[in-house]
CSV table of C-alpha atoms and ligand atoms in Angstrom, one decimal:
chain,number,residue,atom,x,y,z
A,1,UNK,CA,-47.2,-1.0,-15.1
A,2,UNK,CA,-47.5,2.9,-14.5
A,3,UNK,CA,-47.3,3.8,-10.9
A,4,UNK,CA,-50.6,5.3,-10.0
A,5,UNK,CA,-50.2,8.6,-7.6
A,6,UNK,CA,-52.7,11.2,-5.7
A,7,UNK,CA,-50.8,14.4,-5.0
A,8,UNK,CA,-52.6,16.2,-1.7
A,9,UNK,CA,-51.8,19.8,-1.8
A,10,UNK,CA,-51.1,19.6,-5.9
A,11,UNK,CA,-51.0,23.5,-6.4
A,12,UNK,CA,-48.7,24.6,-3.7
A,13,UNK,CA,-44.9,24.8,-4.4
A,14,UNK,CA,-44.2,20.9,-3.6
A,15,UNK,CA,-47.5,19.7,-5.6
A,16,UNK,CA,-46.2,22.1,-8.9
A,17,UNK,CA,-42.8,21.0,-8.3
A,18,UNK,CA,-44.2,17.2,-8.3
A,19,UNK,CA,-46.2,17.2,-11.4
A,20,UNK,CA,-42.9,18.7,-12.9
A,21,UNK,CA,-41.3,15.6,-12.4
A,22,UNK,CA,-44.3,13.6,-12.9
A,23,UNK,CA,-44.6,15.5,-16.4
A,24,UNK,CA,-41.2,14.3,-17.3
A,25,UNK,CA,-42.1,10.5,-17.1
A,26,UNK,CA,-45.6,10.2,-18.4
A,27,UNK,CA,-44.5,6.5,-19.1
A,28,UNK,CA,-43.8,5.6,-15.8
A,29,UNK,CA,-46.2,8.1,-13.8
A,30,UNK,CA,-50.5,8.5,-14.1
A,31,UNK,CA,-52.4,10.7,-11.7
A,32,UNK,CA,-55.3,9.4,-10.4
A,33,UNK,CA,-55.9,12.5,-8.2
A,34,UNK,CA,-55.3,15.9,-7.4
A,35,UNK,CA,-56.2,18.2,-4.1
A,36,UNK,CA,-56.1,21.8,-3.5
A,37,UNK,CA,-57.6,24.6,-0.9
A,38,UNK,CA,-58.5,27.3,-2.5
A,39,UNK,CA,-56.2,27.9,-6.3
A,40,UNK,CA,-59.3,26.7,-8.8
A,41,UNK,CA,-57.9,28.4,-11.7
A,42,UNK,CA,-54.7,26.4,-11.2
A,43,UNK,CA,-56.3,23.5,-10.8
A,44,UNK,CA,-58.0,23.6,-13.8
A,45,UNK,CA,-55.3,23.9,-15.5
A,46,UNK,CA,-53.6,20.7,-13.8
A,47,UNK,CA,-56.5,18.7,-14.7
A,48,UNK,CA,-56.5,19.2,-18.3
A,49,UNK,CA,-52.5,18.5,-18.4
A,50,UNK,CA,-53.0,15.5,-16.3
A,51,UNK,CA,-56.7,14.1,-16.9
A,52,UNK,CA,-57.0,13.0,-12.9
A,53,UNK,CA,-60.1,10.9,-11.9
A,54,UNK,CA,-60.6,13.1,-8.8
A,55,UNK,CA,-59.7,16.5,-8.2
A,56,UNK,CA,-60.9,17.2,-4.4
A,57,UNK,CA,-61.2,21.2,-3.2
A,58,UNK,CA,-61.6,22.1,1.0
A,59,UNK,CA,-64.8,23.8,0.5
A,60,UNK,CA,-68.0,23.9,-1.2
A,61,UNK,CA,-67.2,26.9,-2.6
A,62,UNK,CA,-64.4,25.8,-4.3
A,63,UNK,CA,-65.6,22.8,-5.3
A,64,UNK,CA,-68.2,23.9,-6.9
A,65,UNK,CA,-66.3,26.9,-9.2
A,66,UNK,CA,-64.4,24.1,-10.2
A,67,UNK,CA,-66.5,21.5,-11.0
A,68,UNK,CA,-68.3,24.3,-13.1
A,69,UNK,CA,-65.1,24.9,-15.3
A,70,UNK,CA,-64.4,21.3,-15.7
A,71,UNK,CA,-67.7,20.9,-17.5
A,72,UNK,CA,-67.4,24.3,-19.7
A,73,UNK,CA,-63.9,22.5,-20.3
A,74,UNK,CA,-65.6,19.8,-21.5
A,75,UNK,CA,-63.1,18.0,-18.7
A,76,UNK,CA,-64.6,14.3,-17.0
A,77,UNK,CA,-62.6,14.6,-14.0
A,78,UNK,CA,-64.8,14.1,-10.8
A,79,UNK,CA,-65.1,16.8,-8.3
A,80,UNK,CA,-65.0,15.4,-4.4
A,81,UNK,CA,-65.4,18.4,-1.5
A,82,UNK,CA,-63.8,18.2,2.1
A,83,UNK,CA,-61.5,16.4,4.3
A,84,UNK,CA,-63.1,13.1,4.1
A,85,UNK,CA,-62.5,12.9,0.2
A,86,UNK,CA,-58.8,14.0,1.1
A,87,UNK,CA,-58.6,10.0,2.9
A,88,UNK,CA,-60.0,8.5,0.2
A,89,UNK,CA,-58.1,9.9,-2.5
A,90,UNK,CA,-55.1,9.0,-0.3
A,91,UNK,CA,-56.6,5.5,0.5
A,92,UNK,CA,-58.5,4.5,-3.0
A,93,UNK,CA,-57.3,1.0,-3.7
A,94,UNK,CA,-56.7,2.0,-7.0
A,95,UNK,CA,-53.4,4.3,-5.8
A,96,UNK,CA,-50.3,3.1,-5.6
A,97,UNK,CA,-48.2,6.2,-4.2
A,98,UNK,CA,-49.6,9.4,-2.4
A,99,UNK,CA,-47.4,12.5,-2.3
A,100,UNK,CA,-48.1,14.1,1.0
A,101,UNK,CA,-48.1,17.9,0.4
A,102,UNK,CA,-50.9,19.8,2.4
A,103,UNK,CA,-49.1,22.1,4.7
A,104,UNK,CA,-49.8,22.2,8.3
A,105,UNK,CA,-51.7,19.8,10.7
A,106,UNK,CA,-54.5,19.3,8.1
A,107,UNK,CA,-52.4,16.9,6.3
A,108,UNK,CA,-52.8,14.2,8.9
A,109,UNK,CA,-55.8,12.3,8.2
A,110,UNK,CA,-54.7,11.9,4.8
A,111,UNK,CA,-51.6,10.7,5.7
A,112,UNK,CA,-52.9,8.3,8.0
A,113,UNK,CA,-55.3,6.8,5.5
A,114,UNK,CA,-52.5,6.5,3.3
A,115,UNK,CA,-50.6,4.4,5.2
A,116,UNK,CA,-53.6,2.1,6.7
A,117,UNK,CA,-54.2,1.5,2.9
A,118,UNK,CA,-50.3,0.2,2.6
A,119,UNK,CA,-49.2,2.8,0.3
A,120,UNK,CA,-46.2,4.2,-0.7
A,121,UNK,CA,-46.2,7.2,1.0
A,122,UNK,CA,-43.9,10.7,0.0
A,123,UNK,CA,-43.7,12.6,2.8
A,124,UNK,CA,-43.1,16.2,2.6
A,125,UNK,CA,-45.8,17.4,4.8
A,126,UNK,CA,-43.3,17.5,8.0
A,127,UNK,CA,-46.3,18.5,10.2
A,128,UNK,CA,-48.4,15.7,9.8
A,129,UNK,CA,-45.7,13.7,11.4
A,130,UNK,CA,-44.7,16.0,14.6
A,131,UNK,CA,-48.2,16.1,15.5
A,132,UNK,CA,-48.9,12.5,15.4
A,133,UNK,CA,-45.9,10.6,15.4
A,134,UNK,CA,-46.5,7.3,17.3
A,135,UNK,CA,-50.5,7.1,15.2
A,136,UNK,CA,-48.7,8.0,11.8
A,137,UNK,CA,-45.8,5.2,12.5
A,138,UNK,CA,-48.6,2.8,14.2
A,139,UNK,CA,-50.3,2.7,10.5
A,140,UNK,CA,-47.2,2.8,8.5
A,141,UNK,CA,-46.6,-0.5,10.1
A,142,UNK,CA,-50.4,-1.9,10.7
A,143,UNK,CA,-50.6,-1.1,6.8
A,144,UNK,CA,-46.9,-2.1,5.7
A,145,UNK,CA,-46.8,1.5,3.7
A,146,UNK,CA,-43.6,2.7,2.7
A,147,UNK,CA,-42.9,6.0,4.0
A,148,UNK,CA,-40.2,8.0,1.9
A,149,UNK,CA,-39.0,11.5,3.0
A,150,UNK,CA,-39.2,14.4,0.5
A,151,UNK,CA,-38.0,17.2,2.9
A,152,UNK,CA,-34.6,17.8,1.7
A,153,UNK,CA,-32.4,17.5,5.0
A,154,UNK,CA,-34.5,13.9,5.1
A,155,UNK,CA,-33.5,13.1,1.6
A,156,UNK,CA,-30.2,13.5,2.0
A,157,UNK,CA,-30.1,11.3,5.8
A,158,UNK,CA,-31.9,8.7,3.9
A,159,UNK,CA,-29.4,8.6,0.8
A,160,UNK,CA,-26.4,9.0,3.2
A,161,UNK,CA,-27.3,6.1,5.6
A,162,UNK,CA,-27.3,2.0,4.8
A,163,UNK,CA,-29.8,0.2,3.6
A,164,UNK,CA,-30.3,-1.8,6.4
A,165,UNK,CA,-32.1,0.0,9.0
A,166,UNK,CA,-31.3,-2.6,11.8
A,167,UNK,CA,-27.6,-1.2,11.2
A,168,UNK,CA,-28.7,2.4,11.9
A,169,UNK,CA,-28.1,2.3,15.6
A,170,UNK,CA,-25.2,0.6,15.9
A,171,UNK,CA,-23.3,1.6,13.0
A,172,UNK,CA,-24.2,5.8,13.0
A,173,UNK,CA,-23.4,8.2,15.4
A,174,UNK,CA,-25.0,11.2,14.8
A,175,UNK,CA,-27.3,12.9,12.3
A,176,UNK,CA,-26.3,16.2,10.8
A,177,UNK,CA,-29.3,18.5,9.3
A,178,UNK,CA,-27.9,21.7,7.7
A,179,UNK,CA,-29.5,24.8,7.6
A,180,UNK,CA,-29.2,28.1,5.6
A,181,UNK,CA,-29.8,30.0,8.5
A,182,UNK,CA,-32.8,31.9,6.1
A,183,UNK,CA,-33.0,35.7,5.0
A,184,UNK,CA,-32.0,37.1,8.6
A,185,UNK,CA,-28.5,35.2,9.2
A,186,UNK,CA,-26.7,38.6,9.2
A,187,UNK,CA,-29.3,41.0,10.3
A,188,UNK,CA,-29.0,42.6,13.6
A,189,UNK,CA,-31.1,40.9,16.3
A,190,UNK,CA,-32.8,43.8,17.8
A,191,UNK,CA,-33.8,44.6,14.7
A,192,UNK,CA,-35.7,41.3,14.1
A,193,UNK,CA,-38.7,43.1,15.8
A,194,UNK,CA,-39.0,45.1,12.8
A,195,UNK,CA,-39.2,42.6,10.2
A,196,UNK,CA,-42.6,42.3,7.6
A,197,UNK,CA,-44.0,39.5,6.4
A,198,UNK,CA,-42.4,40.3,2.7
A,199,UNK,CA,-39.0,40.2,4.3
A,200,UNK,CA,-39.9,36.4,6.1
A,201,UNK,CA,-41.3,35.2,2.8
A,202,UNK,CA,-38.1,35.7,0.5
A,203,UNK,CA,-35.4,33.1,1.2
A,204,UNK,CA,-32.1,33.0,-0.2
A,205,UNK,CA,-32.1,29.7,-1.9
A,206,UNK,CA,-35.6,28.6,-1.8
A,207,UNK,CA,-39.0,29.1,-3.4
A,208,UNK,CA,-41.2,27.8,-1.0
A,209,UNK,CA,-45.1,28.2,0.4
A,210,UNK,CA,-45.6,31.1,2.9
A,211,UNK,CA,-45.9,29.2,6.2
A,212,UNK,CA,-42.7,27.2,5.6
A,213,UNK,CA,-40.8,30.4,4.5
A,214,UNK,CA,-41.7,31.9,7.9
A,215,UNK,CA,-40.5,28.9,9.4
A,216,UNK,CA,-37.3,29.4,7.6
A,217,UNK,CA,-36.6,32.8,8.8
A,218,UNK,CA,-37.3,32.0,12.5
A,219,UNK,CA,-35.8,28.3,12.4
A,220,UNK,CA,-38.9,26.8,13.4
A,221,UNK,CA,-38.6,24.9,10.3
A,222,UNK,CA,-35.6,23.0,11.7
A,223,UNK,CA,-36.6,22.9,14.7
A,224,UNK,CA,-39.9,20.7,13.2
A,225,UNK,CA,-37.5,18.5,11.3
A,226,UNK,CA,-35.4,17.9,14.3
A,227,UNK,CA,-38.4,16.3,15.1
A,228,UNK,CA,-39.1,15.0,12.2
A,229,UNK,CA,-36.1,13.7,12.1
A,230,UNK,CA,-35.7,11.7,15.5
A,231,UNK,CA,-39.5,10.1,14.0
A,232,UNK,CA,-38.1,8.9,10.7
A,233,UNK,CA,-34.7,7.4,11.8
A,234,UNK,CA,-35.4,6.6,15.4
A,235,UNK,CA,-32.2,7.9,16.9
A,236,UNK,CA,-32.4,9.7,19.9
A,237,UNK,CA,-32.6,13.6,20.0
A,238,UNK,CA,-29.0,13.9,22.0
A,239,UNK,CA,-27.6,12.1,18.3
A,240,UNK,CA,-29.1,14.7,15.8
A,241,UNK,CA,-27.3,18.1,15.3
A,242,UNK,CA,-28.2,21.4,13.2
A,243,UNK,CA,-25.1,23.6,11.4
A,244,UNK,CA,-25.9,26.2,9.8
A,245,UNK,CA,-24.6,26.7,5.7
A,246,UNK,CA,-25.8,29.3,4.0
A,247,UNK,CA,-25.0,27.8,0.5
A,248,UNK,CA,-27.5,25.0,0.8
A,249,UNK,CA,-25.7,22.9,-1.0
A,250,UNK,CA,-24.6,19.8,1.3
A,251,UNK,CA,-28.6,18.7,2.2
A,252,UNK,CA,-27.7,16.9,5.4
A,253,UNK,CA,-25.2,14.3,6.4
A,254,UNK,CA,-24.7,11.0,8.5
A,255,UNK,CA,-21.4,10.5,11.0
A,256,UNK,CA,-20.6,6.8,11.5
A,257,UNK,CA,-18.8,5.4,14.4
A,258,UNK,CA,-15.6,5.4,12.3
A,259,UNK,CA,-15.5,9.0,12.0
A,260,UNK,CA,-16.1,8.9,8.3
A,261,UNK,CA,-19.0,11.5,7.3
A,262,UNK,CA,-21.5,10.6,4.5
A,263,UNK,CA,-23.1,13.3,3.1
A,264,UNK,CA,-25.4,14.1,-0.2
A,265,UNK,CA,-25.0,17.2,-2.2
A,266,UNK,CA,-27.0,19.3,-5.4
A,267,UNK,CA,-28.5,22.2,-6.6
A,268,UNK,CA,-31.3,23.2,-4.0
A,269,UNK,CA,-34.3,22.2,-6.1
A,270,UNK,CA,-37.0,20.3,-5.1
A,271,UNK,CA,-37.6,18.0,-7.8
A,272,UNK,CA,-34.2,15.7,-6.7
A,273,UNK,CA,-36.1,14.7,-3.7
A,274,UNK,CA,-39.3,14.5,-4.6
A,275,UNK,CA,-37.4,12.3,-8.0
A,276,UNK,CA,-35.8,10.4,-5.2
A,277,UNK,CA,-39.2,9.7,-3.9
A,278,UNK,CA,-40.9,9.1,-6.9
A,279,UNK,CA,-38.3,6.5,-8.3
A,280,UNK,CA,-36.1,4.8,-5.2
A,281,UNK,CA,-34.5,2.8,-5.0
A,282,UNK,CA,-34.0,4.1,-8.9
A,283,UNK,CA,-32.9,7.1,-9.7
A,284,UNK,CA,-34.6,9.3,-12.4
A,285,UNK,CA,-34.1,12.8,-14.2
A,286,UNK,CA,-35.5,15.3,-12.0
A,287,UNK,CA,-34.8,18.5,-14.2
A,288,UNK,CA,-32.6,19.9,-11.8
A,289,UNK,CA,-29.7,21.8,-12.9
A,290,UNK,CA,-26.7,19.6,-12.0
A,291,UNK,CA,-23.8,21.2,-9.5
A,292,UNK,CA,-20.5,23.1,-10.9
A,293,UNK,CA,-18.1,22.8,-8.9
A,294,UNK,CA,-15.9,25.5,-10.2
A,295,UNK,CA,-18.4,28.1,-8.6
A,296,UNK,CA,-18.7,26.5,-5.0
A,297,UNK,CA,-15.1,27.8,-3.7
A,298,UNK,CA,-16.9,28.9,-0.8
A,299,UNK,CA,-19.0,26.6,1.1
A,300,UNK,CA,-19.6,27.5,4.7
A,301,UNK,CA,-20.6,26.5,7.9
A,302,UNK,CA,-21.6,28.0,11.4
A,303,UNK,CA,-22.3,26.7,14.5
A,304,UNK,CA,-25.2,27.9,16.7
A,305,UNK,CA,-23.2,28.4,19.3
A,306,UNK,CA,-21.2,31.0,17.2
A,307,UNK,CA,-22.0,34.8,17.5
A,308,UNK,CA,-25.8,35.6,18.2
A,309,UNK,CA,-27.1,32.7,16.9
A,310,UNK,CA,-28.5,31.6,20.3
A,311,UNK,CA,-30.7,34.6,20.8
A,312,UNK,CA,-31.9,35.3,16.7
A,313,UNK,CA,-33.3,31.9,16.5
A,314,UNK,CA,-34.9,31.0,19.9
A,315,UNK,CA,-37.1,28.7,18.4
A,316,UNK,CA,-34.7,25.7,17.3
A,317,UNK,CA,-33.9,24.5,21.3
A,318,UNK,CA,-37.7,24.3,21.5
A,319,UNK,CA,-37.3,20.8,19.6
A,320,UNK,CA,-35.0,19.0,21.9
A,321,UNK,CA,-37.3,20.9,24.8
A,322,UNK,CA,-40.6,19.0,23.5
A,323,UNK,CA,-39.2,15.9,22.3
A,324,UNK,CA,-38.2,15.3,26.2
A,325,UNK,CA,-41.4,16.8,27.5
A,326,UNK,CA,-44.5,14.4,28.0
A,327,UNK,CA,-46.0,12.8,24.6
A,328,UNK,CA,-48.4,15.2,22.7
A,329,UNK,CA,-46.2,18.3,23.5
A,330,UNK,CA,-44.7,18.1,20.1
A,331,UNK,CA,-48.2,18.7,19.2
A,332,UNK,CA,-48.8,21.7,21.0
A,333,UNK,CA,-45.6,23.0,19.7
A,334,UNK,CA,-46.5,22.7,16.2
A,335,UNK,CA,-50.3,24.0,16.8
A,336,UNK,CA,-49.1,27.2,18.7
A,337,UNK,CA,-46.4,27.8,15.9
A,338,UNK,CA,-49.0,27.5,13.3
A,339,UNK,CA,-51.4,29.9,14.7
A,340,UNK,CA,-48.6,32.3,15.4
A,341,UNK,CA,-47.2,32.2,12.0
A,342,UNK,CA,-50.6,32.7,10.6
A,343,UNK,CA,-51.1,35.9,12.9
A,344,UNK,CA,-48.0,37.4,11.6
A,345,UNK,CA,-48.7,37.0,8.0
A,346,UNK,CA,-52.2,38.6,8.9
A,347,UNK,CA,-49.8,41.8,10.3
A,348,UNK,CA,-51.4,40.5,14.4
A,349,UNK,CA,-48.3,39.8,15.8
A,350,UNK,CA,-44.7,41.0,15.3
A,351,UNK,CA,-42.3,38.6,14.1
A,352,UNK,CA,-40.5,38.2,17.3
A,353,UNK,CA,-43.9,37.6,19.3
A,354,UNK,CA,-43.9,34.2,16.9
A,355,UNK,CA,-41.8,32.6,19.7
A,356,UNK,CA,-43.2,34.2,22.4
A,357,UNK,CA,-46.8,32.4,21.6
A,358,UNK,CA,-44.8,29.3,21.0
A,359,UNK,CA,-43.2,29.2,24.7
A,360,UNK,CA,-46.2,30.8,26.7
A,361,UNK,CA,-48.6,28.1,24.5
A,362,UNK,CA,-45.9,25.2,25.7
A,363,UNK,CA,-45.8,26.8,29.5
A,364,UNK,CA,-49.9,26.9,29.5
A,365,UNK,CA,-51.1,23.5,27.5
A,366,UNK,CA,-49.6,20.5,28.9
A,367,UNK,CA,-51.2,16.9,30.0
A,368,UNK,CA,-51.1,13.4,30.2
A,369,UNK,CA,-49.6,11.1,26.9
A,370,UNK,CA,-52.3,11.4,24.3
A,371,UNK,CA,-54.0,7.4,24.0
A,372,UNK,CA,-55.8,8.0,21.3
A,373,UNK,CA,-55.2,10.0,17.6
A,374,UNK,CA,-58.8,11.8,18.6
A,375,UNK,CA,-57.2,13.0,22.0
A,376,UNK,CA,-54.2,14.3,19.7
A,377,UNK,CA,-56.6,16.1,17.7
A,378,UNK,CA,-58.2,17.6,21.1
A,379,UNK,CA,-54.8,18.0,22.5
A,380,UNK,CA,-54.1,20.4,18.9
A,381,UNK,CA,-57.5,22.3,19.3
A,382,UNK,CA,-56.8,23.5,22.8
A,383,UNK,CA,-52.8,24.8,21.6
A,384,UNK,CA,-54.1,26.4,19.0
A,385,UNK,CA,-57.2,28.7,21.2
A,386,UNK,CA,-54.5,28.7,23.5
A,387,UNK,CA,-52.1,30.5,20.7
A,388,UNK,CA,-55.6,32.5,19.4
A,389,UNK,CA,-56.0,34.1,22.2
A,390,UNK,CA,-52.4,34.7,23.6
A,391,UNK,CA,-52.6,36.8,20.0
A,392,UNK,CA,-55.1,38.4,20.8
A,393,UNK,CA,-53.5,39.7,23.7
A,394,UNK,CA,-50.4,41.0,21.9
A,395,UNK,CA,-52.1,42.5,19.1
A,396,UNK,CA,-49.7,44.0,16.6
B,1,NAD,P1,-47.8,25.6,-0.1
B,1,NAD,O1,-48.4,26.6,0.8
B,1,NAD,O2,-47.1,26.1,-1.3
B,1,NAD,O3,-48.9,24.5,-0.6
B,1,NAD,C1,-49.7,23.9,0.3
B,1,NAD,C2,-50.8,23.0,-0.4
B,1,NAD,O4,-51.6,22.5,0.6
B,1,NAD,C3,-51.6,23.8,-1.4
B,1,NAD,O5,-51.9,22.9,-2.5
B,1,NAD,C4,-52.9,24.1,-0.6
B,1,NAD,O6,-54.0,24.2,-1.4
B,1,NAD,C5,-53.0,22.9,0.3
B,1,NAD,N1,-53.7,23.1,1.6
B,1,NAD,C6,-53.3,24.1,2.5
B,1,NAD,N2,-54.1,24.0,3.5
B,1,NAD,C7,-55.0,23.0,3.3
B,1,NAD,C8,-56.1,22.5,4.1
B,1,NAD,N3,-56.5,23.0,5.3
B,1,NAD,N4,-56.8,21.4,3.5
B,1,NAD,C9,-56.4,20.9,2.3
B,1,NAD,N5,-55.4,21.4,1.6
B,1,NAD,C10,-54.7,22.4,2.1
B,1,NAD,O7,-46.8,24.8,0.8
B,1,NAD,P2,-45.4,24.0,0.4
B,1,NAD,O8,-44.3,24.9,0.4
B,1,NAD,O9,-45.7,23.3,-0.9
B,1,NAD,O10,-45.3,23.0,1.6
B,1,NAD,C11,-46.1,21.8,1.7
B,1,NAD,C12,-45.5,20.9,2.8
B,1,NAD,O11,-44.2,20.5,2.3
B,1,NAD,C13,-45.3,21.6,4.1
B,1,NAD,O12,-45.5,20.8,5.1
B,1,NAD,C14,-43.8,22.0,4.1
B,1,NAD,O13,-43.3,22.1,5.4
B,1,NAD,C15,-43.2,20.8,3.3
B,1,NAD,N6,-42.0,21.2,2.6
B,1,NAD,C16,-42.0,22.1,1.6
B,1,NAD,C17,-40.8,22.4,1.0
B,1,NAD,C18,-40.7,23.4,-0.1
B,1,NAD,O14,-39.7,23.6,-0.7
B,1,NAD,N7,-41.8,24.1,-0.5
B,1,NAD,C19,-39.6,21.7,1.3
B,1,NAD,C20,-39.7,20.8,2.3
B,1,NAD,C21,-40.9,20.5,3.0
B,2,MG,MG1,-36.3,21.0,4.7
């Protein structure tokens, strides 16, 4: 029996690089459906290679250019518009696994129908989790899904600790995610002021989408899987650490009790995760180029505590700041970063003024523990006019 998949977000970096893998095992893999924003040329193109029943665009607009060169294509795939067809693509009883790959807050829903509906859920869309962690988990277990990390870091956590997760507590001791430290790791810190959104975009080791590059290069991106993280695993924030190495090579490690260190290692390419996903507790080819060890005499590591650290990435202490804070503030921390990140890219804001909006959004929008997932969602919608208009206010 083929294991039946929707991909949400199939034309951004983690959707290509999942249909790469997918592509590789058409025994094993179908696609029932596809989603996208706004790429209808590339999604044509993903249909006819992978003959989805759906294929669901955010707008009108979209939808309809596509569903338009599906039929001059002579193509059958349906065409379904808007977030509503994102849950049922994500919930259709004829689904088996749902790759999670919408970037950003938008991503929720989806994943939240997803697990209601029991699936087996790849997660790479670290957002969806940090806004709505207790809702997202309440499903996963309501609907018995099976939620699978695809974010590296998480990967490698997941491969390095037991199978057993009643053993986690007892037997680990801390978590280790590593970090590359991004494009500015060596670049003076008063320059960081000065820094375009070209610069942000092009990391070291990774090909990525824009808003997660961003988050690379400011360490927001860690400071969201710290999060992530403590949601996943369940340990507490005090028991999960961030070292920087600039090689990206060890993905993330687990210390046990004993001292010992587990870690997992590769080439930074997506498709070993999203493999690992796709396959576990198998293992399949991922098309990854496989690690030679006679180049990797120097593997490095630095603490944050070493040189500047501290003051070029302000952002990652914001984690451990809103996982103590009141319920919901997670939320507001990812809403606020969103906006700002978007502003930058849109040459509003300077680079730097991406942390200010995070802090003076946390400072402003605060509240009581969020009861419901519709006061999340009211609780993200006042961060974010919150972030728009301390934007406005700083104006580039
Ligand atoms: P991307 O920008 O390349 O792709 C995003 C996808 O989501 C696109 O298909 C886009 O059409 C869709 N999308 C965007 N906004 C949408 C909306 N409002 N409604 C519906 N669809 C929408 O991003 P990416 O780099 O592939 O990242 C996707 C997610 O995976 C992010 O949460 C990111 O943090 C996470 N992630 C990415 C990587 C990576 O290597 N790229 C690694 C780890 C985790
Ligand atoms: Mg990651």
């Amino acid at each position: 029996m083929k294991t039946r998949i929707t991909i949400l977000g199939s034309t951004g970096s983690i959707g290509v690089n999942t249909l790469d893998v997918v592509a590789r095992h058409r025994d094993r893999f179908e696609v029932v459906a596809l989603s996208a924003s706004t790429r209808v040329d590339l999604m044509v193109t993903q249909c006819a290679q992978f003959k989805p029943e759906f294929a669901v665009m955010a707008s009108d607009a979209h939808a309809g250019a596509l569903e338009q060169r599906l039929r001059a294509e002579g193509l059958p795939t349906r065409v379904l518009r808007g977030a509503d067809a994102l849950d049922r693509i994500a919930s259709d009883p004829g689904v088996d696994a749902v790759m999670a790959a919408i970037v950003g807050a938008a991503g929720l829903s989806p994943c939240i129908a997803a697990a209601r509906a029991g699936k087996r859920l790849l997660l790479a869309n670290k957002e969806a989790l940090v806004v709505g962690a207790e809702f997202f988990l309440e499903a996963v277990r309501a609907g018995g899904a099976t939620l699978l990390p695809i974010d590296s870091e998480h990967s490698a956590v997941f491969q390095s600790l037991p199978d057993d997760r009643q053993a986690w507590d007892a037997r680990v001791d801390k978590i280790i995610l590593t970090a590359s430290g991004g494009p500015f790791r060596e670049r003076a810190v008063a320059t960081l002021r000065d820094v375009t959104p070209e610069q942000a975009v092009a990391h070291p080791n990774w090909v990525m989408g824009r808003k997660i590059s961003v988050d690379s290069a400011t360490m927001m991106n860690k400071a969201l899987e710290v999060i992530e993280a403590r949601y996943l695993f369940g340990l507490p924030p005090s028991r999960i650490e961030v070292v920087i190495h600039p090689q990206s090579v060890i993905h993330s490690m687990v210390q046990y009790r004993d001292g010992s260190v587990v870690a997992q290692l590769g080439t930074p390419d997506m498709r070993v995760p999203i493999a690992y996903g796709l396959s576990w507790p198998e293992r399949i080819e991922s098309g990854a180029s496989r690690l030679d060890f006679s180049r990797m005499a120097d593997m490095r590591f630095e603490s944050f505590d070493s040189g500047d650290h501290r003051a070029r990435y302000p952002g990652l202490a914001l984690a451990w700041d809103a996982l103590a804070a009141t319920p919901g503030t997670t939320a507001v921390l990812n809403a606020a970063n969103e906006v700002a990140v978007a502003a930058f890219l849109d040459r509003r804001i300077r680079f730097d003024q991406i942390h200010a909006v995070n802090v003076e959004t946390l400072a402003r929008v605060s509240g009581t523990r969020p009861a419901t997932l519709e006061q999340i969602l009211a609780l993200d919608r006042q961060a974010r006019d919150c972030a728009q208009s301390l934007v406005q206010s700083m104006g580039a």
